[in-house]
C-alpha positions as CSV (number, residue, x, y, z in Angstrom):
1,X,0.0,0.0,0.0
2,X,2.8,2.4,0.8
3,X,4.4,1.8,-2.6
4,X,1.1,2.8,-4.3
5,X,0.9,5.9,-2.2
6,X,4.5,6.7,-3.1
7,X,3.8,6.3,-6.8
8,X,0.7,8.5,-6.5
9,X,2.8,11.2,-4.8
10,X,5.4,10.9,-7.6
11,X,2.7,11.2,-10.3
12,X,1.1,14.3,-8.7
13,X,4.5,15.9,-8.1
14,X,5.4,15.3,-11.8
15,X,2.1,17.0,-12.9
16,X,2.8,20.0,-10.6
17,X,6.3,20.2,-12.0
18,X,5.1,20.0,-15.6
19,X,2.7,22.9,-15.0
20,X,4.9,25.1,-12.7
21,X,8.0,25.0,-14.9
22,X,6.6,26.8,-17.9
23,X,4.8,29.2,-15.7
24,X,8.1,29.9,-13.8
25,X,9.8,30.5,-17.1
26,X,7.1,33.0,-18.2
27,X,7.4,34.8,-14.8
28,X,11.2,35.0,-15.1
29,X,11.1,36.3,-18.7
30,X,8.5,38.9,-17.7
31,X,10.4,40.2,-14.7
32,X,13.7,40.4,-16.5
33,X,12.2,41.5,-19.8
34,X,14.3,38.9,-21.5
35,X,13.8,35.5,-23.3
36,X,16.2,32.8,-24.3
37,X,16.9,32.1,-28.0
38,X,14.4,29.8,-29.5
39,X,14.8,26.0,-29.7
40,X,13.1,23.4,-31.7
41,X,9.7,22.9,-30.1
42,X,8.7,19.5,-31.4
43,X,7.4,16.2,-30.0
44,X,11.0,15.0,-29.3
45,X,11.6,18.2,-27.1
46,X,8.3,17.5,-25.3
47,X,9.3,14.0,-24.5
48,X,12.7,15.1,-23.2
49,X,11.0,17.6,-21.0
50,X,8.7,14.9,-19.7
51,X,11.6,12.6,-19.0
52,X,13.5,15.4,-17.1
53,X,10.4,16.2,-15.1
54,X,9.8,12.5,-14.2
55,X,13.4,11.9,-13.0
56,X,13.5,15.3,-11.2
57,X,10.2,14.6,-9.5
58,X,11.2,11.1,-8.6
59,X,14.3,12.4,-6.8
60,X,12.4,15.0,-4.9
61,X,9.6,12.7,-4.1
62,X,12.0,10.3,-2.5
63,X,13.4,13.2,-0.5
64,X,10.0,14.3,0.7
65,X,8.9,10.7,1.4
66,X,12.0,9.9,3.5
67,X,11.8,13.1,5.6
68,X,8.1,12.8,6.4
69,X,8.9,12.0,10.0
70,X,9.6,15.8,10.4
71,X,7.0,18.5,10.4
72,X,6.9,22.3,10.5
73,X,7.7,25.4,8.5
74,X,11.4,24.9,8.9
75,X,11.3,21.5,7.2
76,X,9.5,23.0,4.2
77,X,12.0,25.9,4.1
78,X,15.0,23.6,4.2
79,X,13.7,21.4,1.3
80,X,12.7,24.4,-0.8
81,X,16.1,26.0,-0.4
82,X,18.0,22.8,-0.9
83,X,16.3,21.9,-4.2
84,X,16.5,25.5,-5.5
85,X,20.2,26.0,-4.5
86,X,21.4,22.6,-5.6
87,X,19.5,22.5,-8.8
88,X,19.4,26.2,-9.9
89,X,21.5,28.6,-7.9
90,X,24.8,26.7,-7.9
91,X,24.5,25.8,-11.6
92,X,23.7,29.3,-12.6
93,X,26.5,30.7,-10.6
94,X,28.8,28.7,-12.8
95,X,26.9,29.8,-15.9
96,X,27.4,33.4,-14.7
97,X,31.1,32.8,-14.4
98,X,31.4,31.5,-17.9
99,X,28.6,33.6,-19.4
100,X,30.9,35.1,-22.1
101,X,31.9,31.7,-23.4
102,X,28.3,30.5,-23.8
103,X,26.8,33.8,-24.9
104,X,24.2,34.3,-22.2
105,X,23.2,37.6,-20.5
106,X,22.8,38.3,-16.8
107,X,19.1,38.9,-17.4
108,X,18.7,35.5,-19.0
109,X,20.5,33.8,-16.0
110,X,18.3,35.8,-13.6
111,X,15.2,34.6,-15.5
112,X,16.3,30.9,-15.1
113,X,16.8,31.5,-11.4
114,X,13.4,33.0,-11.0
115,X,11.8,30.1,-12.9
116,X,13.6,27.6,-10.6
117,X,12.5,29.4,-7.5
118,X,8.9,29.4,-8.7
119,X,9.1,25.6,-9.4
120,X,10.6,24.9,-5.9
121,X,8.1,27.2,-4.0
122,X,5.1,25.7,-5.8
123,X,6.0,22.0,-5.9
124,X,7.8,21.3,-2.6
125,X,5.0,22.6,-0.2
126,X,2.4,20.8,-2.4
127,X,4.5,17.6,-2.3
128,X,4.8,17.8,1.5
129,X,1.0,18.4,1.8
130,X,0.1,15.5,-0.4
131,X,2.6,13.3,1.4
132,X,1.1,14.1,4.7
133,X,-2.4,13.4,3.4
134,X,-1.4,10.0,1.8
135,X,0.7,8.8,4.8
136,X,0.8,10.3,8.2
137,X,4.4,11.2,9.4
138,X,6.2,8.2,10.9
139,X,6.9,10.4,13.9
140,X,5.6,13.9,14.4
141,X,8.9,15.6,15.0
142,X,9.3,19.3,14.6
143,X,12.6,19.9,12.7
144,X,15.1,21.6,14.9
145,X,18.7,22.2,13.6
146,X,21.2,22.2,16.5
147,X,24.9,22.4,15.9
148,X,26.0,23.1,19.5
149,X,28.7,20.8,20.8
150,X,29.7,19.6,17.4
151,X,32.9,21.5,17.0
152,X,34.6,18.4,15.6
153,X,33.1,19.0,12.2
154,X,34.8,22.4,11.6
155,X,38.2,21.1,10.2
156,X,36.7,18.3,8.1
157,X,34.3,20.9,6.6
158,X,37.1,23.3,5.8
159,X,39.0,20.5,4.1
160,X,35.9,19.5,2.2
161,X,35.1,22.9,0.8
162,X,38.7,24.1,0.2
163,X,40.4,20.9,-1.0
164,X,38.1,18.0,-1.7
165,X,35.3,19.8,-3.6
166,X,37.7,21.8,-5.8
167,X,39.8,18.7,-6.4
168,X,36.8,16.7,-7.6
169,X,35.7,19.6,-9.7
170,X,39.0,20.0,-11.5
171,X,39.9,16.3,-11.8
172,X,36.6,15.3,-13.4
173,X,36.4,18.6,-15.4
174,X,39.9,17.9,-16.9
175,X,39.9,14.1,-17.3
176,X,36.2,13.7,-18.3
177,X,34.8,16.8,-19.9
178,X,38.0,18.5,-21.1
179,X,39.0,15.4,-23.1
180,X,36.2,16.3,-25.5
181,X,37.8,18.3,-28.3
182,X,34.5,19.9,-29.2
183,X,34.1,21.1,-25.6
184,X,37.5,22.7,-25.6
185,X,36.8,24.5,-28.9
186,X,33.4,25.6,-27.5
187,X,34.9,27.3,-24.5
188,X,38.3,28.5,-25.7
189,X,38.0,28.5,-29.6
190,X,41.1,26.2,-29.5
191,X,41.5,22.4,-29.5
192,X,44.7,22.7,-27.4
193,X,44.8,20.7,-24.2
194,X,47.3,21.8,-21.6
195,X,48.7,19.6,-18.9
196,X,46.6,19.2,-15.8
197,X,48.8,21.1,-13.4
198,X,49.0,24.0,-15.9
199,X,45.2,24.1,-15.9
200,X,45.2,24.1,-12.1
201,X,47.7,27.0,-12.0
202,X,45.6,28.9,-14.5
203,X,42.5,28.2,-12.5
204,X,44.2,29.7,-9.4
205,X,45.5,32.8,-11.2
206,X,42.1,33.4,-12.9
207,X,40.1,33.0,-9.7
208,X,38.2,29.9,-10.8
209,X,39.7,27.9,-7.8
210,X,38.4,30.5,-5.3
211,X,35.1,30.6,-7.0
212,X,34.7,26.9,-6.6
213,X,35.5,27.2,-2.9
214,X,32.6,29.6,-2.6
215,X,30.3,27.1,-4.4
216,X,31.6,24.4,-2.1
217,X,30.7,26.4,0.9
218,X,27.2,27.0,-0.3
219,X,26.8,23.3,-1.4
220,X,27.9,22.0,2.1
221,X,25.9,24.6,4.0
222,X,22.6,23.8,2.1
223,X,23.2,20.1,2.3
224,X,24.0,19.7,6.0
225,X,20.3,20.2,7.2
226,X,19.1,17.6,4.7
227,X,21.8,15.2,5.8
228,X,20.7,15.6,9.4
229,X,17.1,14.9,8.4
230,X,18.2,11.7,6.7
231,X,20.3,10.4,9.7
232,X,17.7,7.7,10.5
233,X,18.3,6.0,7.1
234,X,21.8,5.0,8.2
235,X,23.6,3.4,5.2
236,X,21.1,4.4,2.5
237,X,21.5,8.0,3.7
238,X,24.8,8.1,1.8
239,X,23.4,6.7,-1.4
240,X,20.4,9.1,-1.3
241,X,22.4,12.2,-0.7
242,X,24.9,11.2,-3.4
243,X,22.1,10.7,-5.9
244,X,20.5,14.0,-5.1
245,X,23.8,15.9,-5.3
246,X,24.7,14.2,-8.6
247,X,21.4,14.1,-10.5
248,X,19.4,17.1,-9.3
249,X,21.7,19.6,-11.1
250,X,22.9,17.4,-13.9
251,X,19.5,16.0,-15.1
252,X,18.7,19.6,-16.4
253,X,21.5,19.1,-19.0
254,X,19.1,16.9,-20.9
255,X,16.8,19.8,-21.6
256,X,17.2,21.4,-25.1
257,X,19.7,24.2,-24.5
258,X,19.9,27.3,-26.7
259,X,23.2,28.2,-25.2
260,X,25.0,24.9,-25.4
261,X,25.1,22.2,-28.1
262,X,23.8,18.8,-27.0
263,X,27.2,17.2,-27.3
264,X,28.7,19.7,-24.9
265,X,25.8,19.3,-22.5
266,X,26.1,15.5,-22.4
267,X,29.9,15.8,-21.7
268,X,29.0,18.0,-18.7
269,X,26.3,15.5,-17.7
270,X,28.8,12.6,-17.5
271,X,31.3,14.9,-15.7
272,X,29.0,16.3,-13.1
273,X,26.8,13.2,-12.4
274,X,29.9,11.1,-11.7
275,X,31.9,13.6,-9.7
């Protein structure tokens, strides 16, 4: 019976996503007075959009379902911010950094952020409400985030955001995405591939390394509350957080993209989903 309720929640969440996403895009375009370049609007594009919404909704449905033991406004706020930041803010921060290479304006980036925020604000509370109606919370626990007495996490977190995250970013960026000649030409107008340590040196001098530390700080800060909410899952907690971190941002790369050829987007999908 619980499986049927879960699938019903997934179905309803997908419908809400399918409706709210185009509305969010319209709101974003209206506020910023901008619009993206046109893309082919055919049946294949519609199927890809449906596929992305199904996978995206499945991931967030699992997150809502596994955190239903918690209640309160703070829980909803945490989930809204997590999905928005992981899926839209962090990805568009990188878009902004490389905006010149992919020929996108600040207004268009802002429009994407607004659309993402609309989707999160509409779908997450609705998903929580439906989940509570379908299956009462396992335990009615108001979410309270307490970090007092946990000073032992400070040094590991510093290492995570200053060393581990940037290292993962540059290693997978170089040895997975950057090996694609078309991708190098797209970003640099050159097929030249420099040695890894030269790329790292350039990244430090050009500020990319420090920018990734900033993204790492935001990523960790927004993920910790969700991780605390999933503590009761024990081993499956690690798999779920990994899948959310990997697929929530990267699944969007399947959408037809007027700023990036499909081949480039798929290279980034492999790079980001694995790393």
